[in-house]
Amino acid sequence: MYLKERDWEIARAVKNPDRVRELLSQGHKPDAFDLCEAARHGARCAGAAETVEILLDTGAIDPNARPSYADLTNTAGVDEDWASSNRSSQPPEIYGDPDEWYPLHLALTYSRLPADSQVQKANMTRMATAILIYNYWSRFPGEPQDDKVIDEDADLGITQLERREEREQYLLSEFISSDSNHPLFPRKYGVCSIIHFLLENGEFVKPVLDFLGTNLDLEHRDPQGRTILLSACRSALGADAAIDGVHGDLFYEETGQLLETEELFGVTTTTSPDTLTLLEYFVNRGANVLAVDNYGKNALHHLLEARHQLRSSEPPVISASLRYVANNYGSLVNQPDKEGVYPFIAALSRIRSYWSKTEHLGTLESAIDDLLAAGADPLLRDPRGNTALHYLALSWLDDFGVRGDEQRRLCRLLLDRGVDPNARNVDGQSALELYFTAFDTTRYQNRQGYSWDVWQDMDEPYAKIDEEVLEIFEKAGVNLRGQDPEGQTLLHLVARKRTLRTYDRLLLLFSKGLDPMVRNAKGETAIDVAMSLEPHGESIFATIMKDHIKGLNG
């Protein structure tokens, strides 16, 4: 049925249960769209939550039904091998499109708009219980043997907005002019059961768990092979969050800022010492902690890959869960996935994923310490031959504040543990070469929030950090005069980068005795490289190197 042909009266009245009853008495026929619309608003509106019960009481709506337009992405449109193990180099990510969700999923999705989290929990529990009761035999989350279970469809590409815009026009009874976002590539789809999706997105899953009780199949797997426990490890809240936690327990709204939130530091959404965390809940119930998914990823991989969906600058809280799994299931610590990525490498990669403020340490670096304490091999490399030092070189090793201090502490620790400072990856790059080429002025300026004038005064503290990092590598035996496969020295690499730090870095390398006249495989000196960046004039960096040579020659 096209949207313009349907009866919109009930959908427009879902927040007013008395009006819904009146419409039903007048002969209006409810459908899946009305139920989904009520569930969509029910977390923040008790009236909409009551409407869910009213609509289900009519017996006219299948609790598993979705609006007809969602059929476009039913399982028939999913490639058979979309979640197969041969995709282990880049497992697909599930991107949620609410227009494809079932009523139960909508009912248990926490509203990010300002509202009391306990009120939302009560409303969501009320809706979910009603849906599950009416749905007990036809929809059984966590029960793979039920042949009537149809996994939730979820978008793996860019979410199209056309249907949503059209729906809003009819709901508001007015025309809304807005541009639709058309995907650049054809949409690809995968499937993910509701309980797995709720867990991974950090939504309110407790009512489903309570309803299922001992009937919950702990080893139920989604199509990517993730068990209930593995999905819990991927929680956007963090596996340290309380089993009854929601986003509203972890963030508070800034006064006057409707959609901006600040994290409550140290909060894990655990409301009392007696409340189990996500990990504790499933471990206590006997979940298999040693399980791996289609791609060979174990619980540690998933803990370290968990991401906040809306707060990309802050990591989910996983410290206690990570330590528990690493200390009690030691075989997982040095167990790679099918792509050859170890948990230790995943922890290093996790550091690079966040642009957190320098004063907020979070649990990024401490995860490295915890894995090493549990027996992780610091000499491991990733499939591209990168060592732990390569990862630090591309993270915040050159930063100041707590983050930079911690990065350099880890650098010293790993070198003391025997990581080779001269090791090269499959592209022939050493960690120090990456360090001297990773800096980007605009990225750092934007990240720190400094104005350009202020930023230009930051060269002195950064120069001191470069001196510190170079000293760390020198003490470990790095070869400063080494050349990459193209014959490039550190001077060649630095001369090729025009940033606010190039000048100080050239002077630093000169002080270590590096020769700007050494030629690379193309016969170019570092001076030639600097000149190539200024084809119509003299390069200031080339001039600096020429003056250095003159000084050496007296």
PDB file of C-alpha atoms in Angstrom, residues 130-395:
ATOM      1  CA  ALA A 130       2.851  -6.346  25.805  1.00  0.00           C
ATOM      2  CA  ILE A 131       4.555  -7.149  22.507  1.00  0.00           C
ATOM      3  CA  LEU A 132       6.279 -10.229  23.889  1.00  0.00           C
ATOM      4  CA  ILE A 133       3.100 -11.582  25.498  1.00  0.00           C
ATOM      5  CA  TYR A 134       1.093 -11.269  22.295  1.00  0.00           C
ATOM      6  CA  ASN A 135       4.104 -12.447  20.350  1.00  0.00           C
ATOM      7  CA  TYR A 136       5.250 -15.323  22.514  1.00  0.00           C
ATOM      8  CA  TRP A 137       4.710 -18.120  20.036  1.00  0.00           C
ATOM      9  CA  SER A 138       5.277 -16.276  16.805  1.00  0.00           C
ATOM     10  CA  ARG A 139       8.307 -14.194  17.739  1.00  0.00           C
ATOM     11  CA  PHE A 140      10.804 -15.588  20.197  1.00  0.00           C
ATOM     12  CA  PRO A 141      14.008 -13.512  20.376  1.00  0.00           C
ATOM     13  CA  GLY A 142      16.926 -15.761  21.139  1.00  0.00           C
ATOM     14  CA  GLU A 143      15.210 -18.963  19.957  1.00  0.00           C
ATOM     15  CA  PRO A 144      16.866 -20.098  16.706  1.00  0.00           C
ATOM     16  CA  GLN A 145      14.864 -23.340  16.466  1.00  0.00           C
ATOM     17  CA  ASP A 146      11.624 -21.392  15.976  1.00  0.00           C
ATOM     18  CA  ASP A 147      11.075 -21.568  12.225  1.00  0.00           C
ATOM     19  CA  LYS A 148       8.798 -18.534  12.403  1.00  0.00           C
ATOM     20  CA  VAL A 149      11.610 -16.238  13.526  1.00  0.00           C
ATOM     21  CA  ILE A 150      12.619 -13.764  10.844  1.00  0.00           C
ATOM     22  CA  ASP A 151      15.765 -11.864  11.716  1.00  0.00           C
ATOM     23  CA  GLU A 152      15.550  -8.123  11.709  1.00  0.00           C
ATOM     24  CA  ASP A 153      16.627  -6.466   8.476  1.00  0.00           C
ATOM     25  CA  ALA A 154      19.280  -3.806   8.859  1.00  0.00           C
ATOM     26  CA  ASP A 155      20.866  -1.501   6.348  1.00  0.00           C
ATOM     27  CA  LEU A 156      24.562  -2.005   5.565  1.00  0.00           C
ATOM     28  CA  GLY A 157      24.812   1.119   3.437  1.00  0.00           C
ATOM     29  CA  ILE A 158      23.756   4.750   3.474  1.00  0.00           C
ATOM     30  CA  THR A 159      20.269   5.202   4.907  1.00  0.00           C
ATOM     31  CA  GLN A 160      17.845   6.592   2.374  1.00  0.00           C
ATOM     32  CA  LEU A 161      15.584   9.328   3.663  1.00  0.00           C
ATOM     33  CA  GLU A 162      12.902   9.469   0.981  1.00  0.00           C
ATOM     34  CA  ARG A 163      10.390   7.185   2.743  1.00  0.00           C
ATOM     35  CA  ARG A 164      10.970   8.865   6.084  1.00  0.00           C
ATOM     36  CA  GLU A 165      10.370  12.324   4.634  1.00  0.00           C
ATOM     37  CA  GLU A 166       7.189  11.182   2.938  1.00  0.00           C
ATOM     38  CA  ARG A 167       5.953   9.562   6.152  1.00  0.00           C
ATOM     39  CA  GLU A 168       6.570  12.756   8.137  1.00  0.00           C
ATOM     40  CA  GLN A 169       4.648  14.784   5.574  1.00  0.00           C
ATOM     41  CA  TYR A 170       1.534  12.657   6.057  1.00  0.00           C
ATOM     42  CA  LEU A 171       1.885  12.477   9.843  1.00  0.00           C
ATOM     43  CA  LEU A 172       2.092  16.253  10.139  1.00  0.00           C
ATOM     44  CA  SER A 173      -0.555  16.788   7.442  1.00  0.00           C
ATOM     45  CA  GLU A 174       1.663  19.286   5.695  1.00  0.00           C
ATOM     46  CA  PHE A 175       4.274  19.333   2.995  1.00  0.00           C
ATOM     47  CA  ILE A 176       7.892  19.370   4.092  1.00  0.00           C
ATOM     48  CA  SER A 177      10.482  20.367   1.525  1.00  0.00           C
ATOM     49  CA  SER A 178      13.837  18.722   2.065  1.00  0.00           C
ATOM     50  CA  ASP A 179      16.542  17.171  -0.039  1.00  0.00           C
ATOM     51  CA  SER A 180      16.929  13.425   0.049  1.00  0.00           C
ATOM     52  CA  ASN A 181      20.294  11.762   0.469  1.00  0.00           C
ATOM     53  CA  HIS A 182      20.877   9.328  -2.347  1.00  0.00           C
ATOM     54  CA  PRO A 183      23.525   6.668  -1.765  1.00  0.00           C
ATOM     55  CA  LEU A 184      26.559   6.716  -4.005  1.00  0.00           C
ATOM     56  CA  PHE A 185      26.555   2.940  -4.255  1.00  0.00           C
ATOM     57  CA  PRO A 186      23.767   0.357  -4.351  1.00  0.00           C
ATOM     58  CA  ARG A 187      22.478  -0.498  -0.890  1.00  0.00           C
ATOM     59  CA  LYS A 188      23.598  -3.828   0.488  1.00  0.00           C
ATOM     60  CA  TYR A 189      21.754  -5.596   3.251  1.00  0.00           C
ATOM     61  CA  GLY A 190      22.418  -8.033   6.025  1.00  0.00           C
ATOM     62  CA  VAL A 191      20.347  -9.368   8.883  1.00  0.00           C
ATOM     63  CA  CYS A 192      20.699  -9.169  12.643  1.00  0.00           C
ATOM     64  CA  SER A 193      18.266 -10.508  15.222  1.00  0.00           C
ATOM     65  CA  ILE A 194      16.671  -7.964  17.526  1.00  0.00           C
ATOM     66  CA  ILE A 195      18.318  -9.157  20.735  1.00  0.00           C
ATOM     67  CA  HIS A 196      21.801  -8.942  19.199  1.00  0.00           C
ATOM     68  CA  PHE A 197      21.096  -5.515  17.741  1.00  0.00           C
ATOM     69  CA  LEU A 198      19.781  -4.185  21.047  1.00  0.00           C
ATOM     70  CA  LEU A 199      22.840  -5.449  22.895  1.00  0.00           C
ATOM     71  CA  GLU A 200      25.352  -4.018  20.428  1.00  0.00           C
ATOM     72  CA  ASN A 201      23.642  -0.620  20.283  1.00  0.00           C
ATOM     73  CA  GLY A 202      23.483  -0.390  24.073  1.00  0.00           C
ATOM     74  CA  GLU A 203      19.686  -0.343  24.144  1.00  0.00           C
ATOM     75  CA  PHE A 204      17.341  -1.480  26.920  1.00  0.00           C
ATOM     76  CA  VAL A 205      17.461  -5.278  26.666  1.00  0.00           C
ATOM     77  CA  LYS A 206      16.498  -6.176  30.242  1.00  0.00           C
ATOM     78  CA  PRO A 207      12.732  -6.643  29.580  1.00  0.00           C
ATOM     79  CA  VAL A 208      13.470  -9.237  26.888  1.00  0.00           C
ATOM     80  CA  LEU A 209      15.876 -11.099  29.152  1.00  0.00           C
ATOM     81  CA  ASP A 210      13.393 -11.070  32.027  1.00  0.00           C
ATOM     82  CA  PHE A 211      10.578 -12.277  29.797  1.00  0.00           C
ATOM     83  CA  LEU A 212      12.580 -15.152  28.328  1.00  0.00           C
ATOM     84  CA  GLY A 213      14.151 -16.148  31.629  1.00  0.00           C
ATOM     85  CA  THR A 214      15.592 -19.655  31.465  1.00  0.00           C
ATOM     86  CA  ASN A 215      14.261 -20.059  27.915  1.00  0.00           C
ATOM     87  CA  LEU A 216      16.945 -17.726  26.565  1.00  0.00           C
ATOM     88  CA  ASP A 217      19.364 -19.626  24.337  1.00  0.00           C
ATOM     89  CA  LEU A 218      22.694 -18.186  25.469  1.00  0.00           C
ATOM     90  CA  GLU A 219      24.493 -19.623  22.458  1.00  0.00           C
ATOM     91  CA  HIS A 220      22.067 -18.198  19.890  1.00  0.00           C
ATOM     92  CA  ARG A 221      24.140 -16.729  17.066  1.00  0.00           C
ATOM     93  CA  ASP A 222      23.410 -13.935  14.646  1.00  0.00           C
ATOM     94  CA  PRO A 223      24.352 -14.497  10.978  1.00  0.00           C
ATOM     95  CA  GLN A 224      27.879 -13.220  11.661  1.00  0.00           C
ATOM     96  CA  GLY A 225      28.302 -15.976  14.208  1.00  0.00           C
ATOM     97  CA  ARG A 226      28.128 -13.761  17.280  1.00  0.00           C
ATOM     98  CA  THR A 227      26.669 -15.313  20.401  1.00  0.00           C
ATOM     99  CA  ILE A 228      24.611 -13.302  22.875  1.00  0.00           C
ATOM    100  CA  LEU A 229      27.740 -12.794  24.986  1.00  0.00           C
ATOM    101  CA  LEU A 230      29.840 -11.608  22.029  1.00  0.00           C
ATOM    102  CA  SER A 231      27.179  -9.056  21.119  1.00  0.00           C
ATOM    103  CA  ALA A 232      27.088  -7.896  24.744  1.00  0.00           C
ATOM    104  CA  CYS A 233      30.852  -7.388  24.561  1.00  0.00           C
ATOM    105  CA  ARG A 234      30.242  -5.026  21.636  1.00  0.00           C
ATOM    106  CA  SER A 235      27.785  -2.902  23.620  1.00  0.00           C
ATOM    107  CA  ALA A 236      27.920   0.806  22.816  1.00  0.00           C
ATOM    108  CA  LEU A 237      27.588   1.420  26.571  1.00  0.00           C
ATOM    109  CA  GLY A 238      30.423  -0.958  27.359  1.00  0.00           C
ATOM    110  CA  ALA A 239      30.294  -4.417  28.882  1.00  0.00           C
ATOM    111  CA  ASP A 240      30.878  -2.811  32.303  1.00  0.00           C
ATOM    112  CA  ALA A 241      27.449  -1.172  32.037  1.00  0.00           C
ATOM    113  CA  ALA A 242      24.610  -2.441  34.199  1.00  0.00           C
ATOM    114  CA  ILE A 243      22.378  -5.080  32.643  1.00  0.00           C
ATOM    115  CA  ASP A 244      19.491  -2.597  33.028  1.00  0.00           C
ATOM    116  CA  GLY A 245      21.527   0.369  31.761  1.00  0.00           C
ATOM    117  CA  VAL A 246      20.526   2.820  29.048  1.00  0.00           C
ATOM    118  CA  HIS A 247      22.235   5.778  27.402  1.00  0.00           C
ATOM    119  CA  GLY A 248      20.491   8.184  29.757  1.00  0.00           C
ATOM    120  CA  ASP A 249      22.299   6.633  32.726  1.00  0.00           C
ATOM    121  CA  LEU A 250      25.659   7.364  31.152  1.00  0.00           C
ATOM    122  CA  PHE A 251      25.149  10.867  29.793  1.00  0.00           C
ATOM    123  CA  TYR A 252      23.457  13.989  31.081  1.00  0.00           C
ATOM    124  CA  GLU A 253      22.016  16.836  29.061  1.00  0.00           C
ATOM    125  CA  GLU A 254      23.782  20.177  29.102  1.00  0.00           C
ATOM    126  CA  THR A 255      21.574  23.057  30.216  1.00  0.00           C
ATOM    127  CA  GLY A 256      20.192  24.845  27.190  1.00  0.00           C
ATOM    128  CA  GLN A 257      21.735  22.336  24.776  1.00  0.00           C
ATOM    129  CA  LEU A 258      18.989  20.030  23.589  1.00  0.00           C
ATOM    130  CA  LEU A 259      21.062  17.471  21.692  1.00  0.00           C
ATOM    131  CA  GLU A 260      24.521  17.910  23.212  1.00  0.00           C
ATOM    132  CA  THR A 261      25.555  15.704  26.072  1.00  0.00           C
ATOM    133  CA  GLU A 262      28.464  15.302  28.439  1.00  0.00           C
ATOM    134  CA  GLU A 263      29.664  11.988  29.751  1.00  0.00           C
ATOM    135  CA  LEU A 264      29.410  11.313  33.446  1.00  0.00           C
ATOM    136  CA  PHE A 265      33.023  10.266  33.937  1.00  0.00           C
ATOM    137  CA  GLY A 266      33.479   7.075  35.880  1.00  0.00           C
ATOM    138  CA  VAL A 267      29.807   6.114  35.551  1.00  0.00           C
ATOM    139  CA  THR A 268      29.207   2.599  34.286  1.00  0.00           C
ATOM    140  CA  THR A 269      25.409   2.763  34.543  1.00  0.00           C
ATOM    141  CA  THR A 270      25.600   0.323  37.444  1.00  0.00           C
ATOM    142  CA  THR A 271      22.900   1.589  39.779  1.00  0.00           C
ATOM    143  CA  SER A 272      23.994  -0.401  42.824  1.00  0.00           C
ATOM    144  CA  PRO A 273      26.672  -2.911  43.845  1.00  0.00           C
ATOM    145  CA  ASP A 274      24.047  -5.633  43.527  1.00  0.00           C
ATOM    146  CA  THR A 275      23.331  -4.874  39.855  1.00  0.00           C
ATOM    147  CA  LEU A 276      25.196  -7.143  37.465  1.00  0.00           C
ATOM    148  CA  THR A 277      27.084  -5.746  34.508  1.00  0.00           C
ATOM    149  CA  LEU A 278      26.355  -6.982  30.983  1.00  0.00           C
ATOM    150  CA  LEU A 279      29.321  -9.347  31.063  1.00  0.00           C
ATOM    151  CA  GLU A 280      28.613 -10.609  34.583  1.00  0.00           C
ATOM    152  CA  TYR A 281      24.982 -11.328  33.727  1.00  0.00           C
ATOM    153  CA  PHE A 282      25.767 -13.635  30.827  1.00  0.00           C
ATOM    154  CA  VAL A 283      28.835 -15.245  32.434  1.00  0.00           C
ATOM    155  CA  ASN A 284      26.824 -16.028  35.571  1.00  0.00           C
ATOM    156  CA  ARG A 285      24.157 -17.654  33.428  1.00  0.00           C
ATOM    157  CA  GLY A 286      26.735 -19.940  31.853  1.00  0.00           C
ATOM    158  CA  ALA A 287      27.500 -18.293  28.504  1.00  0.00           C
ATOM    159  CA  ASN A 288      30.509 -19.717  26.667  1.00  0.00           C
ATOM    160  CA  VAL A 289      33.225 -17.076  27.064  1.00  0.00           C
ATOM    161  CA  LEU A 290      35.535 -18.975  24.676  1.00  0.00           C
ATOM    162  CA  ALA A 291      33.158 -18.643  21.706  1.00  0.00           C
ATOM    163  CA  VAL A 292      34.365 -17.056  18.469  1.00  0.00           C
ATOM    164  CA  ASP A 293      32.341 -15.652  15.561  1.00  0.00           C
ATOM    165  CA  ASN A 294      32.540 -16.364  11.814  1.00  0.00           C
ATOM    166  CA  TYR A 295      35.639 -14.208  11.557  1.00  0.00           C
ATOM    167  CA  GLY A 296      37.475 -15.848  14.446  1.00  0.00           C
ATOM    168  CA  LYS A 297      36.969 -12.892  16.784  1.00  0.00           C
ATOM    169  CA  ASN A 298      36.727 -13.760  20.470  1.00  0.00           C
ATOM    170  CA  ALA A 299      35.317 -11.837  23.427  1.00  0.00           C
ATOM    171  CA  LEU A 300      38.456  -9.700  23.775  1.00  0.00           C
ATOM    172  CA  HIS A 301      38.284  -8.631  20.128  1.00  0.00           C
ATOM    173  CA  HIS A 302      34.676  -7.602  20.543  1.00  0.00           C
ATOM    174  CA  LEU A 303      35.284  -5.707  23.789  1.00  0.00           C
ATOM    175  CA  LEU A 304      38.022  -3.732  22.086  1.00  0.00           C
ATOM    176  CA  GLU A 305      35.988  -3.088  18.932  1.00  0.00           C
ATOM    177  CA  ALA A 306      32.926  -1.749  20.777  1.00  0.00           C
ATOM    178  CA  ARG A 307      32.033   1.806  19.772  1.00  0.00           C
ATOM    179  CA  HIS A 308      29.647   4.460  21.005  1.00  0.00           C
ATOM    180  CA  GLN A 309      27.157   5.068  18.219  1.00  0.00           C
ATOM    181  CA  LEU A 310      26.587   8.728  19.112  1.00  0.00           C
ATOM    182  CA  ARG A 311      29.638   9.588  21.209  1.00  0.00           C
ATOM    183  CA  SER A 312      32.557   8.691  18.981  1.00  0.00           C
ATOM    184  CA  SER A 313      34.989  10.715  21.106  1.00  0.00           C
ATOM    185  CA  GLU A 314      34.572   8.563  24.201  1.00  0.00           C
ATOM    186  CA  PRO A 315      35.218   4.815  24.475  1.00  0.00           C
ATOM    187  CA  PRO A 316      32.670   2.421  25.995  1.00  0.00           C
ATOM    188  CA  VAL A 317      33.584   1.414  29.538  1.00  0.00           C
ATOM    189  CA  ILE A 318      35.143  -2.057  29.392  1.00  0.00           C
ATOM    190  CA  SER A 319      38.029  -2.038  31.900  1.00  0.00           C
ATOM    191  CA  ALA A 320      36.643  -4.538  34.424  1.00  0.00           C
ATOM    192  CA  SER A 321      35.272  -6.856  31.727  1.00  0.00           C
ATOM    193  CA  LEU A 322      38.531  -6.827  29.784  1.00  0.00           C
ATOM    194  CA  ARG A 323      40.554  -7.697  32.879  1.00  0.00           C
ATOM    195  CA  TYR A 324      38.124 -10.461  33.861  1.00  0.00           C
ATOM    196  CA  VAL A 325      38.200 -12.164  30.460  1.00  0.00           C
ATOM    197  CA  ALA A 326      41.964 -11.764  30.003  1.00  0.00           C
ATOM    198  CA  ASN A 327      42.809 -13.039  33.500  1.00  0.00           C
ATOM    199  CA  ASN A 328      40.341 -15.947  33.559  1.00  0.00           C
ATOM    200  CA  TYR A 329      40.424 -17.088  29.937  1.00  0.00           C
ATOM    201  CA  GLY A 330      44.100 -16.804  29.130  1.00  0.00           C
ATOM    202  CA  SER A 331      43.867 -18.787  25.894  1.00  0.00           C
ATOM    203  CA  LEU A 332      42.048 -15.844  24.311  1.00  0.00           C
ATOM    204  CA  VAL A 333      44.808 -13.312  24.987  1.00  0.00           C
ATOM    205  CA  ASN A 334      47.120 -14.460  22.185  1.00  0.00           C
ATOM    206  CA  GLN A 335      44.427 -15.928  19.941  1.00  0.00           C
ATOM    207  CA  PRO A 336      44.245 -14.169  16.551  1.00  0.00           C
ATOM    208  CA  ASP A 337      41.139 -13.831  14.429  1.00  0.00           C
ATOM    209  CA  LYS A 338      41.062 -15.307  10.914  1.00  0.00           C
ATOM    210  CA  GLU A 339      42.683 -12.187   9.496  1.00  0.00           C
ATOM    211  CA  GLY A 340      45.603 -12.581  11.907  1.00  0.00           C
ATOM    212  CA  VAL A 341      44.675  -9.717  14.248  1.00  0.00           C
ATOM    213  CA  TYR A 342      45.404 -10.367  17.918  1.00  0.00           C
ATOM    214  CA  PRO A 343      43.549  -8.720  20.824  1.00  0.00           C
ATOM    215  CA  PHE A 344      46.767  -6.824  21.633  1.00  0.00           C
ATOM    216  CA  ILE A 345      46.767  -5.315  18.135  1.00  0.00           C
ATOM    217  CA  ALA A 346      43.039  -4.554  18.464  1.00  0.00           C
ATOM    218  CA  ALA A 347      43.779  -2.658  21.692  1.00  0.00           C
ATOM    219  CA  LEU A 348      46.448  -0.591  19.928  1.00  0.00           C
ATOM    220  CA  SER A 349      44.117   0.093  17.026  1.00  0.00           C
ATOM    221  CA  ARG A 350      41.438   1.186  19.495  1.00  0.00           C
ATOM    222  CA  ILE A 351      43.674   4.018  20.725  1.00  0.00           C
ATOM    223  CA  ARG A 352      43.784   5.468  17.219  1.00  0.00           C
ATOM    224  CA  SER A 353      39.992   5.411  16.908  1.00  0.00           C
ATOM    225  CA  TYR A 354      39.293   8.214  19.375  1.00  0.00           C
ATOM    226  CA  TRP A 355      39.924  11.915  19.224  1.00  0.00           C
ATOM    227  CA  SER A 356      39.374  12.344  22.902  1.00  0.00           C
ATOM    228  CA  LYS A 357      40.404  15.485  24.725  1.00  0.00           C
ATOM    229  CA  THR A 358      43.969  15.231  25.954  1.00  0.00           C
ATOM    230  CA  GLU A 359      42.914  15.458  29.605  1.00  0.00           C
ATOM    231  CA  HIS A 360      40.580  12.482  29.294  1.00  0.00           C
ATOM    232  CA  LEU A 361      42.549   9.255  29.464  1.00  0.00           C
ATOM    233  CA  GLY A 362      39.618   6.874  29.481  1.00  0.00           C
ATOM    234  CA  THR A 363      40.640   3.218  29.368  1.00  0.00           C
ATOM    235  CA  LEU A 364      42.534   3.263  26.091  1.00  0.00           C
ATOM    236  CA  GLU A 365      46.121   2.898  27.235  1.00  0.00           C
ATOM    237  CA  SER A 366      45.238   0.907  30.358  1.00  0.00           C
ATOM    238  CA  ALA A 367      43.872  -1.871  28.135  1.00  0.00           C
ATOM    239  CA  ILE A 368      47.407  -2.402  26.843  1.00  0.00           C
ATOM    240  CA  ASP A 369      48.712  -2.752  30.395  1.00  0.00           C
ATOM    241  CA  ASP A 370      45.939  -5.202  31.291  1.00  0.00           C
ATOM    242  CA  LEU A 371      46.633  -7.431  28.277  1.00  0.00           C
ATOM    243  CA  LEU A 372      50.379  -7.418  28.922  1.00  0.00           C
ATOM    244  CA  ALA A 373      49.746  -8.351  32.549  1.00  0.00           C
ATOM    245  CA  ALA A 374      47.614 -11.264  31.333  1.00  0.00           C
ATOM    246  CA  GLY A 375      50.408 -12.555  29.111  1.00  0.00           C
ATOM    247  CA  ALA A 376      49.938 -10.792  25.783  1.00  0.00           C
ATOM    248  CA  ASP A 377      52.985 -11.049  23.514  1.00  0.00           C
ATOM    249  CA  PRO A 378      54.235  -7.489  22.840  1.00  0.00           C
ATOM    250  CA  LEU A 379      56.283  -8.687  19.857  1.00  0.00           C
ATOM    251  CA  LEU A 380      53.207  -9.609  17.820  1.00  0.00           C
ATOM    252  CA  ARG A 381      52.641  -7.969  14.459  1.00  0.00           C
ATOM    253  CA  ASP A 382      49.502  -7.317  12.481  1.00  0.00           C
ATOM    254  CA  PRO A 383      48.918  -8.842   8.998  1.00  0.00           C
ATOM    255  CA  ARG A 384      50.731  -5.849   7.441  1.00  0.00           C
ATOM    256  CA  GLY A 385      53.803  -6.423   9.567  1.00  0.00           C
ATOM    257  CA  ASN A 386      53.204  -3.449  11.849  1.00  0.00           C
ATOM    258  CA  THR A 387      54.551  -3.707  15.370  1.00  0.00           C
ATOM    259  CA  ALA A 388      53.041  -2.095  18.443  1.00  0.00           C
ATOM    260  CA  LEU A 389      55.417   0.838  17.873  1.00  0.00           C
ATOM    261  CA  HIS A 390      53.955   1.454  14.424  1.00  0.00           C
ATOM    262  CA  TYR A 391      50.524   1.861  16.016  1.00  0.00           C
ATOM    263  CA  LEU A 392      51.776   4.263  18.681  1.00  0.00           C
ATOM    264  CA  ALA A 393      53.619   6.283  16.030  1.00  0.00           C
ATOM    265  CA  LEU A 394      50.303   6.880  14.252  1.00  0.00           C
ATOM    266  CA  SER A 395      48.337   7.539  17.440  1.00  0.00           C
TER     267      SER A 395
END
